Short mmCIF file of C-alpha atoms in Angstrom, two decimals:
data_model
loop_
_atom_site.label_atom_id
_atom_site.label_comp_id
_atom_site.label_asym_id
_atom_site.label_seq_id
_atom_site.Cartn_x
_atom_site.Cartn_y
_atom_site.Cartn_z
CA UNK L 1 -51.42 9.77 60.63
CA UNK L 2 -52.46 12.78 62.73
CA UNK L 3 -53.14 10.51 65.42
CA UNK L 4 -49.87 8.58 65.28
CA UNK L 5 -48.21 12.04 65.25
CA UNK L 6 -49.77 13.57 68.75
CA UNK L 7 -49.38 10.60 71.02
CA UNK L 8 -45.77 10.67 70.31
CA UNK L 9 -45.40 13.93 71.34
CA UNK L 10 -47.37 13.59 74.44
CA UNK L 11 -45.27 10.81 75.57
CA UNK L 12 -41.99 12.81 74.36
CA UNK L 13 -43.20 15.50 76.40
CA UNK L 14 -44.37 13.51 79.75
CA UNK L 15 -40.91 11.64 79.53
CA UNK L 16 -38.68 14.47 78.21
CA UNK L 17 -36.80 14.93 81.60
CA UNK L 18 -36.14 11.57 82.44
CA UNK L 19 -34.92 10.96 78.93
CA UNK L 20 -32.70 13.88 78.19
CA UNK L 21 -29.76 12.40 79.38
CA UNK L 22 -30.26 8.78 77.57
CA UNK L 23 -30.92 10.84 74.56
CA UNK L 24 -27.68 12.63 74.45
CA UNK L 25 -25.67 8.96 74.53
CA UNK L 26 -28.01 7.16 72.40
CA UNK L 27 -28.91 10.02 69.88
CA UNK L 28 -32.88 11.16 68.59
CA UNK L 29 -33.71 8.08 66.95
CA UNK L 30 -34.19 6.17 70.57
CA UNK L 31 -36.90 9.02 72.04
CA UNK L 32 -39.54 7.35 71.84
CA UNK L 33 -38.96 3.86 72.59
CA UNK L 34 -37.14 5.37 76.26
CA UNK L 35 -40.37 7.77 76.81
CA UNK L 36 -42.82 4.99 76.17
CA UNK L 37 -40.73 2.24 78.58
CA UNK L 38 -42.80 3.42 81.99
CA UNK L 39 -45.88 2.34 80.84
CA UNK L 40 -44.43 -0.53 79.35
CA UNK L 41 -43.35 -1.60 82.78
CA UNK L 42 -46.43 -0.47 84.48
CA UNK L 43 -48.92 -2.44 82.26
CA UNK L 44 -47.36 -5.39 80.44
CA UNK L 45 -47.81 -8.13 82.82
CA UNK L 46 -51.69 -7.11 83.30
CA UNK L 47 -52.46 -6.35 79.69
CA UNK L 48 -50.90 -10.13 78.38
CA UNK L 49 -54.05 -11.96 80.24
CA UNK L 50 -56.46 -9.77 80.86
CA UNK L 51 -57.89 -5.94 80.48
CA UNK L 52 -57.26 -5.75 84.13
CA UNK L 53 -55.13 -2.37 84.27
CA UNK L 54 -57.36 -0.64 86.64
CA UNK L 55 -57.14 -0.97 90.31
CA UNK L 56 -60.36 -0.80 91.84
CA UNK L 57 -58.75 0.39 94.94
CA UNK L 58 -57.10 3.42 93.07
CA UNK L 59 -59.77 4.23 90.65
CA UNK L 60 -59.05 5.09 87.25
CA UNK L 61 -55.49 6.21 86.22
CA UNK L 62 -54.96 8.67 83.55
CA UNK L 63 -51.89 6.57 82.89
CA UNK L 64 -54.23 4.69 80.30
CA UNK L 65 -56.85 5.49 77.66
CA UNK L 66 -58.89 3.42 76.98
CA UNK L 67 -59.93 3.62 73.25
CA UNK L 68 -61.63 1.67 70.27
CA UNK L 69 -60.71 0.66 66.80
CA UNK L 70 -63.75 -0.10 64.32
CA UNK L 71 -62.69 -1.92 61.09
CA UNK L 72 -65.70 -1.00 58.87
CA UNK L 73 -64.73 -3.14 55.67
CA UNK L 74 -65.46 -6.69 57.74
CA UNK L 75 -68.90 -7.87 56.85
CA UNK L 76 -70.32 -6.93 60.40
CA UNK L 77 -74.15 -6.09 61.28
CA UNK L 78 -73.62 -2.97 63.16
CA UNK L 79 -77.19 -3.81 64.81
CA UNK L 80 -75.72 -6.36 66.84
CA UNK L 81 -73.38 -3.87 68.49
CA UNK L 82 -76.24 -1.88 69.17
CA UNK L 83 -78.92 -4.87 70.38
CA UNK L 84 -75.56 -5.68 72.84
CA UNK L 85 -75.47 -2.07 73.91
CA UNK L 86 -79.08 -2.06 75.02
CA UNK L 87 -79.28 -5.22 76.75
CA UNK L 88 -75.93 -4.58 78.72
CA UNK L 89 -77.29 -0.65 79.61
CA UNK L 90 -80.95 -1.76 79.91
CA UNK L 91 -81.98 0.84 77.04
CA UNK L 92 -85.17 0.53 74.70
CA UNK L 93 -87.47 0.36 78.22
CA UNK L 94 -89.13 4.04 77.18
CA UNK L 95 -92.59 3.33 76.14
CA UNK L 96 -94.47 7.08 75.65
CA UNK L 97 -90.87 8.63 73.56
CA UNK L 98 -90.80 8.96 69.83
CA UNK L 99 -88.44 7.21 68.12
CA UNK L 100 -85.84 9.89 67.70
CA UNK L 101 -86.69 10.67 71.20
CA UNK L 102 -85.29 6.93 72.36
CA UNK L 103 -81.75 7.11 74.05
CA UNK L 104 -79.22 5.44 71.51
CA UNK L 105 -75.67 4.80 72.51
CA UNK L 106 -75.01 3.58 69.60
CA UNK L 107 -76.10 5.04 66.25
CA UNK L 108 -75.50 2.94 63.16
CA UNK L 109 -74.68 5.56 60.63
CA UNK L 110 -75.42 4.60 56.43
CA UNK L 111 -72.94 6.37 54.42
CA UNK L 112 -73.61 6.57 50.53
CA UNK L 113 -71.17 8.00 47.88
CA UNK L 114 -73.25 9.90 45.31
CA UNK L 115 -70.66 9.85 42.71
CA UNK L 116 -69.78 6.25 42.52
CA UNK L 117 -72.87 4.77 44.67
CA UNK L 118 -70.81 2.98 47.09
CA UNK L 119 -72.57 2.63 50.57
CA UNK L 120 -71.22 1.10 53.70
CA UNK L 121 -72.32 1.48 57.58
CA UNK L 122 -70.37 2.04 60.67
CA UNK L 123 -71.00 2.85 64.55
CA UNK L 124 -71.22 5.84 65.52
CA UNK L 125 -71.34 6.32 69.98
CA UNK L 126 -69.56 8.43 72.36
CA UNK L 127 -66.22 9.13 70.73
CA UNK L 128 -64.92 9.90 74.31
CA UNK L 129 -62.69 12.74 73.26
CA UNK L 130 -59.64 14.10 74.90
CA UNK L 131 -60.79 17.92 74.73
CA UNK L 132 -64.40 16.75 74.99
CA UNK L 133 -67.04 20.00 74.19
CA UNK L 134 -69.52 18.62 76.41
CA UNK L 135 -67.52 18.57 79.55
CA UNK L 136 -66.14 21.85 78.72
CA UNK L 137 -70.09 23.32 78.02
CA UNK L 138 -71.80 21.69 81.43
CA UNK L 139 -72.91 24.07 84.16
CA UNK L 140 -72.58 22.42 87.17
CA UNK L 141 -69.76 19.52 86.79
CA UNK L 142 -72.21 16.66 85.10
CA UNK L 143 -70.30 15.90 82.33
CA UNK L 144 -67.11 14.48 83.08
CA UNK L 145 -63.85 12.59 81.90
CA UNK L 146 -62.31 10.29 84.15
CA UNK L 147 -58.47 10.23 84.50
CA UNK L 148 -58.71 7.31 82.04
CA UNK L 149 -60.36 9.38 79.41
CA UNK L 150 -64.09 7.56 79.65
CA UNK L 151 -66.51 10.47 79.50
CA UNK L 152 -69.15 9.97 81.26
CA UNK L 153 -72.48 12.43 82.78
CA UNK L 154 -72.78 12.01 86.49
CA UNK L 155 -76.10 11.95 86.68
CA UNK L 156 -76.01 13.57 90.66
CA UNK L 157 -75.22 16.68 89.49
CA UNK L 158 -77.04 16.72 85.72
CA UNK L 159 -79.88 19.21 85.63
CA UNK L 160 -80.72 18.17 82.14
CA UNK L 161 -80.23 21.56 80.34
CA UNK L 162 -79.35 19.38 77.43
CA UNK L 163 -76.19 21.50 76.48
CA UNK L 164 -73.80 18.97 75.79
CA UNK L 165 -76.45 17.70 73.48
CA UNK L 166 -75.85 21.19 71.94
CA UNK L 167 -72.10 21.28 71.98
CA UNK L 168 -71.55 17.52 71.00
CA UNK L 169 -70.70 17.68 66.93
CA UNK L 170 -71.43 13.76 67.08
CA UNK L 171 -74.92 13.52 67.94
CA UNK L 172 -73.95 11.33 70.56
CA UNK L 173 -76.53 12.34 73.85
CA UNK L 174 -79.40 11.38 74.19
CA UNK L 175 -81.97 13.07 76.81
CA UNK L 176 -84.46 10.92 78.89
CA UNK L 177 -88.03 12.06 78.54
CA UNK L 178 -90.06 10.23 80.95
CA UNK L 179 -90.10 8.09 83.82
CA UNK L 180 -88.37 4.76 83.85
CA UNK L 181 -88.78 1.69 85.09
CA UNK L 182 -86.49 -1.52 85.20
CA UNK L 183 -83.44 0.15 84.83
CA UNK L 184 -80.23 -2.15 85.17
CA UNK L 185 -78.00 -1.99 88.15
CA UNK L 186 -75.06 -1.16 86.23
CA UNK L 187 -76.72 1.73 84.45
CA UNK L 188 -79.05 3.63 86.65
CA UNK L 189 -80.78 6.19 84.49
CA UNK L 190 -83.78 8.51 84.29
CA UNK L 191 -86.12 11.26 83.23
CA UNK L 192 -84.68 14.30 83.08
CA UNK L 193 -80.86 13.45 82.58
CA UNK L 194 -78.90 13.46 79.38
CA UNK L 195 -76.69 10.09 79.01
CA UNK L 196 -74.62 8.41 76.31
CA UNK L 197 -72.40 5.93 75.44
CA UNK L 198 -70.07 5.04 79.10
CA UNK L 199 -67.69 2.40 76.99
CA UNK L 200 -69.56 0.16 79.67
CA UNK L 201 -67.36 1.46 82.38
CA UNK L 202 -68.55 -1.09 84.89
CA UNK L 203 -67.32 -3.45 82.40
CA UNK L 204 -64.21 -2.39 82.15
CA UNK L 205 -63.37 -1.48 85.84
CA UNK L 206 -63.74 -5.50 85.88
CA UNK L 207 -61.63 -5.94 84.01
CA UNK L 208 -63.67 -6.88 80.51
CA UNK L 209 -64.19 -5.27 77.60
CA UNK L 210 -67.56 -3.35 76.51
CA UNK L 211 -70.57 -5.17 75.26
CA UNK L 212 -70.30 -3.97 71.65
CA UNK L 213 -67.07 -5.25 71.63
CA UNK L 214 -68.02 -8.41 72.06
CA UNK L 215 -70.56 -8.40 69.90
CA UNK L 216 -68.58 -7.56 66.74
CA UNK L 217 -66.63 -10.62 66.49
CA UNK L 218 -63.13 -8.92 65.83
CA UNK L 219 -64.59 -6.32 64.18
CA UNK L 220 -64.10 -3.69 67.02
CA UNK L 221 -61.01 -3.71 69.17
CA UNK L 222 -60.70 -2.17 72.48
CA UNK L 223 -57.62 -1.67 74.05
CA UNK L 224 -55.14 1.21 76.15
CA UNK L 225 -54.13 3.88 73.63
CA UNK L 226 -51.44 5.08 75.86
CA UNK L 227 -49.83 1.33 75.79
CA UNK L 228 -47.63 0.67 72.62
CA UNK L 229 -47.82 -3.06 73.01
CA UNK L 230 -52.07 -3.21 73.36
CA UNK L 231 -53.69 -4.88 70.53
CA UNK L 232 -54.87 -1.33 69.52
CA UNK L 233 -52.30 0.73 69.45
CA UNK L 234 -50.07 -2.12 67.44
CA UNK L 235 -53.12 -2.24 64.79
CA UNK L 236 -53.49 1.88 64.75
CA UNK L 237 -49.29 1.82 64.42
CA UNK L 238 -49.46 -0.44 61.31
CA UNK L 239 -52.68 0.04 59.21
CA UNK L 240 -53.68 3.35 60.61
CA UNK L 241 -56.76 5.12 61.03
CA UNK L 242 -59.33 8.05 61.25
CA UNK L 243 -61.13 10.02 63.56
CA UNK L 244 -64.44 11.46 62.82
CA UNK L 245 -64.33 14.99 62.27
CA UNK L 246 -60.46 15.28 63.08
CA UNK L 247 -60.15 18.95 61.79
CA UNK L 248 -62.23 19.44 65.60
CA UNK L 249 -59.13 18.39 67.35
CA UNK L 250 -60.84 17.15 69.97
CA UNK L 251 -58.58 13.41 69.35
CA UNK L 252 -61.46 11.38 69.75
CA UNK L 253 -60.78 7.45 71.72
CA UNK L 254 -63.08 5.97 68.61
CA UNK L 255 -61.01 5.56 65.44
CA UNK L 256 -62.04 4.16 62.47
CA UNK L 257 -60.67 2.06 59.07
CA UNK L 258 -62.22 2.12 55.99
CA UNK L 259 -64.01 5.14 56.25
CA UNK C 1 -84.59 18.53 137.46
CA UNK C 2 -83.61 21.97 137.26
CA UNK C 3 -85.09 21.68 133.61
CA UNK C 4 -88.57 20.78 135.53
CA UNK C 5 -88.35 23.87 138.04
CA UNK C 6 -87.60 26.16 135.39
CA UNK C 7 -90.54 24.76 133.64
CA UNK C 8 -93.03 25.00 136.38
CA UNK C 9 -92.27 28.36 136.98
CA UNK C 10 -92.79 29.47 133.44
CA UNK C 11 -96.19 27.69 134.07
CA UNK C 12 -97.07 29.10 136.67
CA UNK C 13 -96.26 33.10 135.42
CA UNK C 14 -98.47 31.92 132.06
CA UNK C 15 -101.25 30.95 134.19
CA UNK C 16 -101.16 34.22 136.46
CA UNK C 17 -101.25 36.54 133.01
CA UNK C 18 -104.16 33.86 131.87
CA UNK C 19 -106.27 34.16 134.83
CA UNK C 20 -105.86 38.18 135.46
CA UNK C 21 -106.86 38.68 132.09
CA UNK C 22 -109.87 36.47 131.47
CA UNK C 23 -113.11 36.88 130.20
CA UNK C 24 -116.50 35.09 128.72
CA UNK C 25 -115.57 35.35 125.23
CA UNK C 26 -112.32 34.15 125.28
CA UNK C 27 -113.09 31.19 127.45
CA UNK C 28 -113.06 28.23 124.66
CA UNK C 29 -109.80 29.24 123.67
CA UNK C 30 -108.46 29.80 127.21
CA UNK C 31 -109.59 26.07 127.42
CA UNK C 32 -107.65 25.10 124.37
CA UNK C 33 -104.52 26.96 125.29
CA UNK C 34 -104.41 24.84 128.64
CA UNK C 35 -104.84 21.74 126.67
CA UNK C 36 -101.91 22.51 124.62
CA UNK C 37 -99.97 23.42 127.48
CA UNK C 38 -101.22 20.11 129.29
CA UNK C 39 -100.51 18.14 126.46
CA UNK C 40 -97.37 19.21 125.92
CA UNK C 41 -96.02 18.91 129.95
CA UNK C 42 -96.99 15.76 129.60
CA UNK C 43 -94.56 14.70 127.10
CA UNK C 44 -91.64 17.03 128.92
CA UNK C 45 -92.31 14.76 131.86
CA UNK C 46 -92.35 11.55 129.73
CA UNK C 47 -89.51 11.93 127.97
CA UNK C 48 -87.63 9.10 128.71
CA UNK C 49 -88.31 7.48 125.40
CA UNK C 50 -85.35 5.58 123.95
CA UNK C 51 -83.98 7.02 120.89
CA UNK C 52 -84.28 3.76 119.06
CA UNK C 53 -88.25 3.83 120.03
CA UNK C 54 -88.30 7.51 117.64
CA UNK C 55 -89.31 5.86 114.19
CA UNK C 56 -91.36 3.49 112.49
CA UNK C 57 -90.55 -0.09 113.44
CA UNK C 58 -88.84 -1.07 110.51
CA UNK C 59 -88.73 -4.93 109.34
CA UNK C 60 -85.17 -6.29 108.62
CA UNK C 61 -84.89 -9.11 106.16
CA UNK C 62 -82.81 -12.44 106.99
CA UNK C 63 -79.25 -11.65 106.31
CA UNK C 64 -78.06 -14.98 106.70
CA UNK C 65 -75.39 -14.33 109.02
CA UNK C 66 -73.96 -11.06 107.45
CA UNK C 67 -74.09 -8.05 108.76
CA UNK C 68 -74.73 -4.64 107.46
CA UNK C 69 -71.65 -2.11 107.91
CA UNK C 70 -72.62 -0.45 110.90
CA UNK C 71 -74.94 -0.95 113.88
CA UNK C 72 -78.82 0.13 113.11
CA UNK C 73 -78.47 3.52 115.19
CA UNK C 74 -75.62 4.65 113.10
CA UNK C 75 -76.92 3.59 110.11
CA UNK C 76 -79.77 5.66 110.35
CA UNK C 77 -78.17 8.72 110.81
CA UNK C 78 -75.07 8.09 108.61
CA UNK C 79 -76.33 6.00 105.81
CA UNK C 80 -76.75 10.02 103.47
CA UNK C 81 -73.62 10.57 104.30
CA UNK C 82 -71.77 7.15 103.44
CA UNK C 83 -73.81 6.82 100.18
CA UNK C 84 -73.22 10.48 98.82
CA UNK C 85 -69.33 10.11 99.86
CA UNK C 86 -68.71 6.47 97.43
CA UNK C 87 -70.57 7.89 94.84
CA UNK C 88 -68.56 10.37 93.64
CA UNK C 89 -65.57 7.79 94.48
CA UNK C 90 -67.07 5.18 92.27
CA UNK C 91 -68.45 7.08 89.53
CA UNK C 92 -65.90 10.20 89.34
CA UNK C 93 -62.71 8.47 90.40
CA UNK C 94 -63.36 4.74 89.26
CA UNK C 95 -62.81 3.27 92.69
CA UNK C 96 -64.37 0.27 93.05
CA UNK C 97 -63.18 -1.25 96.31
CA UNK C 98 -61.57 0.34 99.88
CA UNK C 99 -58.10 0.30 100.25
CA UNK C 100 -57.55 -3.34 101.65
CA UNK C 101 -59.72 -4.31 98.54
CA UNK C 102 -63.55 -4.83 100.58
CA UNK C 103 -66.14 -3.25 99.19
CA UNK C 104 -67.10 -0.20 99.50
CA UNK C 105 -69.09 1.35 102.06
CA UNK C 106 -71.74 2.88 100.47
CA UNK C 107 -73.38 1.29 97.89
CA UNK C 108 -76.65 1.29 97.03
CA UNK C 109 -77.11 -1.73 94.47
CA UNK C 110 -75.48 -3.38 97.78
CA UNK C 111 -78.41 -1.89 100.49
CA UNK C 112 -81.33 -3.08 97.65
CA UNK C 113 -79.24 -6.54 97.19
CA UNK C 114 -79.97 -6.92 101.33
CA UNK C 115 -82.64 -5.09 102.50
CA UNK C 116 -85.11 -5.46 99.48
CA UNK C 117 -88.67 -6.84 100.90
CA UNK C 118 -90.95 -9.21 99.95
CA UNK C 119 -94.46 -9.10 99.87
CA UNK C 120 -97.10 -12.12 100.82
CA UNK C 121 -96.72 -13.86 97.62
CA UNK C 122 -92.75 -13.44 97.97
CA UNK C 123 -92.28 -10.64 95.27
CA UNK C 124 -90.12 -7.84 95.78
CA UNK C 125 -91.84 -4.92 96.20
CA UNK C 126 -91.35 -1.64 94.23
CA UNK C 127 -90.63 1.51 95.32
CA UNK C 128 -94.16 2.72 95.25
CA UNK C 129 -95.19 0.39 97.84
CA UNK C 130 -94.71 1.57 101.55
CA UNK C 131 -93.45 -1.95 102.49
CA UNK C 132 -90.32 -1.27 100.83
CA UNK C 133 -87.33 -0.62 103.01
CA UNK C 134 -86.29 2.90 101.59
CA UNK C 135 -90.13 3.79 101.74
CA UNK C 136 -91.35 2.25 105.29
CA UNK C 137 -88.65 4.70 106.56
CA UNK C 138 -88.66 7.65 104.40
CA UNK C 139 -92.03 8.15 104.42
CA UNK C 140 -92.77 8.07 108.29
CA UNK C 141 -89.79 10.82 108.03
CA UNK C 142 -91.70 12.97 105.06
CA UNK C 143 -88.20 12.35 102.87
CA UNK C 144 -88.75 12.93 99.33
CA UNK C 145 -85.57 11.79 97.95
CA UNK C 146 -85.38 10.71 94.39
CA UNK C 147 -82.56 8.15 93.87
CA UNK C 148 -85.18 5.32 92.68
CA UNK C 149 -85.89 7.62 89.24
CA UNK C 150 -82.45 6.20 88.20
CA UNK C 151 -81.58 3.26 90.62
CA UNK C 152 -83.02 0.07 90.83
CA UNK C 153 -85.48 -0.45 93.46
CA UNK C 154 -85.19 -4.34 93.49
CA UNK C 155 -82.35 -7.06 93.27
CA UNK C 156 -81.48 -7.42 90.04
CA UNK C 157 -82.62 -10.95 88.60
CA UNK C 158 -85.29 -11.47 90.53
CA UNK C 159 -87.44 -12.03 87.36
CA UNK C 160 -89.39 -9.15 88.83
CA UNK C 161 -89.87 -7.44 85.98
CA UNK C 162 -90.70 -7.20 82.27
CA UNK C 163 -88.51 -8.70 79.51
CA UNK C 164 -86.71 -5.72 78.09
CA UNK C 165 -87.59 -4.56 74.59
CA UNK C 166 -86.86 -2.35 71.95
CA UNK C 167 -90.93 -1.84 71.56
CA UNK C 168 -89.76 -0.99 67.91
CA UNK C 169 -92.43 -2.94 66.40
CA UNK C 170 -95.12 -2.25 69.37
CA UNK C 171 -98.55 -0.32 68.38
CA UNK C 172 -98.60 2.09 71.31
CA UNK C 173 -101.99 2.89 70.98
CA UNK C 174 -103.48 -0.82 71.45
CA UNK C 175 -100.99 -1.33 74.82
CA UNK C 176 -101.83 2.63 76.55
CA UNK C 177 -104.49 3.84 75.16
CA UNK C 178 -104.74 7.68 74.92
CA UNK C 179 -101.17 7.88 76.29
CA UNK C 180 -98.72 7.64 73.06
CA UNK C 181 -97.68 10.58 71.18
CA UNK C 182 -97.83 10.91 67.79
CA UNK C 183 -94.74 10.13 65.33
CA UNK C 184 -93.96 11.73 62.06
CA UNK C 185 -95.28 8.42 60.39
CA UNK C 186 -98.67 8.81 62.35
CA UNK C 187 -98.69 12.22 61.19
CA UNK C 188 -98.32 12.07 57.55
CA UNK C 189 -101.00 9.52 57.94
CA UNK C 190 -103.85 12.10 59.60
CA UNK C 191 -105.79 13.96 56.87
CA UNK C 192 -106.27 17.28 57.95
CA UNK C 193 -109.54 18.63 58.76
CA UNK C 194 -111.17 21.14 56.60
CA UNK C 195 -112.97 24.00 58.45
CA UNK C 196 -115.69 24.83 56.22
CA UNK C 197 -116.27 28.43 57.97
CA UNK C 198 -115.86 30.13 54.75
CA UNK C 199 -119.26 29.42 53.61
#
C-alpha cells in the first residue's frame, strides 16, 4: 500500500501547477486522474502494441519507469528465469571462480517458515531502486540510474572497488574475477568490474521485454510504473504488492505478491 | 628551404666544435655521433613521405559496397574520439540512434561486425592474434588499450566459439589441471595433515 501511496504523490506533485486551477472547479476527488493525464497522452498509443516507449533517438526518458511484478504463488521454476538470464547476458562462461564467486543476476531465493514449515521460492535481481545505495556509494560515476530508472554500472568508469557490493542490502552485484572470454555483444563484461542485473536494457531500448520475463510464462510482468494504464501498474492498483526490505525506502522497481 | 639552410648551418657549427676538440680516445664515438647525425639528415631530406605511407599496411575486408563512416585518414585519427563520445550516449543516456534515426557513429559491435578478419581456414581471428584489425594497428602503434577484456572481439554468431555453459556440473580439475581453486566442498573433503614434530 506504501507503494500505491508515493507514486500518487509524485505525480500530484509533478502536476500540481497545471492542475490547481481544474482542481478548484472539479473539487479533490479528480487530482489524480488530471495529474496522471500527460503521460496518459504521451504513452498510450505506444504502450497498446508494443513496449516501444523509448526513442532511441532521445535516449531514455525519466518520464517512465520501467518496473517488474513477480507473482510468487504461480507454480513457476524460478531456474528458468535464471537459465534465460544467462543465455541472454552470456553469464556462467567463468571457468577458474568458485561458485559463490560466479556473477548471478538472478538469485533464486528459498524462503522457509519455521513455525508452520511453509516454504516457497522467488527471484531475487537488481531491484533497480529509486534512491539506489550503490549509485549514491560509487567513487568515480560507475554506478548509475538512467532517467528511466534502470540502474546500471558503466563499466568505463568502474574501478572495481566493489563498494556497491558493500552498500547493496540485496546482494545483488556480483564482481568478475578473471579474464573472460566469449562475452555477448549485448553484454560486454570483464575481470575486474562489478555488474548485475541491467533489466536487459538492450532489450528493452528495442522495444521488448527482458529475458526473464519471458521465461516465466505470466508469472513476471514488466511494464512502465509511471503509466496508470500499463499492465503493471493496473495489477499493482488492484491486488497490490511488496517491496523487499521497504522500511529502506529506497522504492525498489521489483515488487512482489505472495511474499 | 629555409628549414634546410638553417639545418646546414647547425651542421656545420657541430662539426667545427667536433673537429677542434678531437682526440684518439674519443674517436669511435666521434664516428658514431656522425652516423647519427648522417642518419638522421637523411631522413630531414627525405621527408616527403605521404602521411598515409606512416603505418602498417592494414588489410580491409570486403564491405560489399558499404562504406565505413568516414574516409581511412580520418578514421584513424578520429575513430578514439567517435567511440568514447556514443558510449556514454548509448549506455548513460539510452540513445540508440542519431537524430534522423541512422545509427550511431561510434559503435564498436558495428567496427567488429565489418572489419573482423579471417584467417586461412576462414575463422575469425581473436584478439590475441596480430592479424586482427584492432591488433595489426595497435600494435605497430605500441597501444595497449583494453576494450576487448569486456567487448567482443569477433561477430557475434560466427559459431566461433564455445557453447556457453553453466560448468555447474564440470570437474575443473580433469579440464585445467593445476589451475582450479578449491571450493568449500573440496575442502571439507581434504584430511588435514598431521605434523608429527612433537615426537
Amino acid at each position: 500500500m506504501t507503494i500505491n501511496f508515493e507514486n500518487k504523490k509524485q505525480q500530484n506533485s509533478e502536476a500540481s501547477v497545471e492542475s490547481s486551477r481544474r482542481n478548484f472547479i472539479v473539487g479533490s476527488a479528480a487530482v489524480a486522474g488530471i495529474a496522471i493525464a500527460p503521460s496518459v497522452v504521451l504513452y498510450q498509443t505506444a504502450h497498446a502494441d508494443s513496449l516501444q516507449n523509448v526513442s532511441a533517438k532521445e535516449g531514455a526518458s525519466s518520464k517512465v519507469r520501467w518496473g517488474m511484478l513477480v507473482d510468487t504463488t504461480k507454480d513457476v521454476d524460478w531456474n528458468k528465469c535464471v537459465e534465460a538470464c544467462n543465455k541472454e547476458q552470456g553469464l556462467g562462461n567463468e571457468e577458474e571462480s568458485r561458485d559463490d564467486q560466479r556473477t548471478q543476476y538472478i538469485r533464486v531465493v528459498d524462503v522457509k517458515n519455521k513455525g508452520t514449515g511453509y516454504s516457497m521460492s522467488l527471484p531475487v535481481m537488481c531491484q533497480h531502486c529509486e534512491q539506489p545505495p550503490c549509485v549514491d556509494v560509487c567513487p568515480t560515476g560507475a554506478s548509475m540510474k538512467r532517467p528511466d530508472g534502470i540502474v546500471l554500472v558503466d563499466r568505463h568508469r568502474c574501478i572495481g572497488c566493489r563498494y556497491c557490493m558493500m552498500a547493496c542490502p540485496y546482494k545483488a552485484r556480483s564482481f568478475v574475477h578473471e579474464v573472460l572470454h566469449d562475452q555477448k555483444e549485448v553484454t560486454p563484461r570483464g575481470k575486474g568490474c562489478v555488474e548485475s542485473c541491467n533489466m536487459c536494457v538492450g532489450r528493452i531500448d528495442k522495444g521488448q521485454e527482458p529475458a526473464c520475463v519471458e521465461a516465466s510464462s505470466g508469472a513476471i510482468v514488466f511494464g512502465d510504473l509511471n503509466d496508470p494504464d500499463s499492465a503493471i501498474s493496473k495489477l499493482l492498483k488492484e491486488h497490490g504488492g511488496k517491496q523487499i526490505r521497504a522500511d529502506l525506502k529506497l522504492n525498489p522497481a521489483i515488487h512482489y505478491q505472495g511474499i | 628551404m629555409w628549414l634546410q639552410r638553417n639545418f646546414d648551418f647547425s651542421l656545420n657549427s657541430f662539426f667545427n666544435k667536433k673537429i677542434r676538440k678531437i682526440n684518439l680516445q674519443k674517436l669511435p664515438l666521434t664516428v658514431a655521433g656522425l652516423a647519427l647525425v648522417a642518419s638522421f639528415s637523411s631522413t630531414v631530406f627525405a621527408n616527403e613521405v605521404e602521411q598515409d605511407e606512416l603505418g602498417p599496411k592494414i588489410t580491409f575486408p570486403d564491405f560489399e559496397g558499404e562504406k565505413c563512416i568516414l574516409p581511412e585518414e580520418e578514421m584513424r585519427r578520429q575513430h578514439p574520439d567517435l567511440l568514447k563520445h556514443d558510449r556514454i550516449k548509448t549506455l548513460r543516456e539510452g540513445v540508440r540512434a542519431k537524430a534522423d534515426g541512422s545509427k550511431l557513429d561510434g559503435s564498436l559491435k558495428q567496427c567488429i561486425n565489418c572489419h573482423a578478419t579471417k584467417d586461412d581456414s576462414g575463422k575469425y581471428v581473436r584478439i590475441d592474434n596480430e592479424q586482427h584489425f584492432c591488433v595489426s594497428c595497435h600494435q605497430y602503434a605500441a597501444v595497449s588499450i583494453d576494450c576487448f577484456q569486456c567487448h567482443r572481439d569477433i561477430p557475434e554468431g560466427s559459431g566461433d566459439f564455445h557453447a556457453l555453459s553453466n560448468h555447474k556440473n564440470l570437474d575443473y580439475k580433469a579440464v585445467i589441471p593445476g589451475t582450479y581453486s578449491l571450493t568449500v566442498k573440496d575442502m571439507a573433503n581434504i584430511t588435514p595433515e598431521v605434523h608429527s614434530d612433537d615426537n
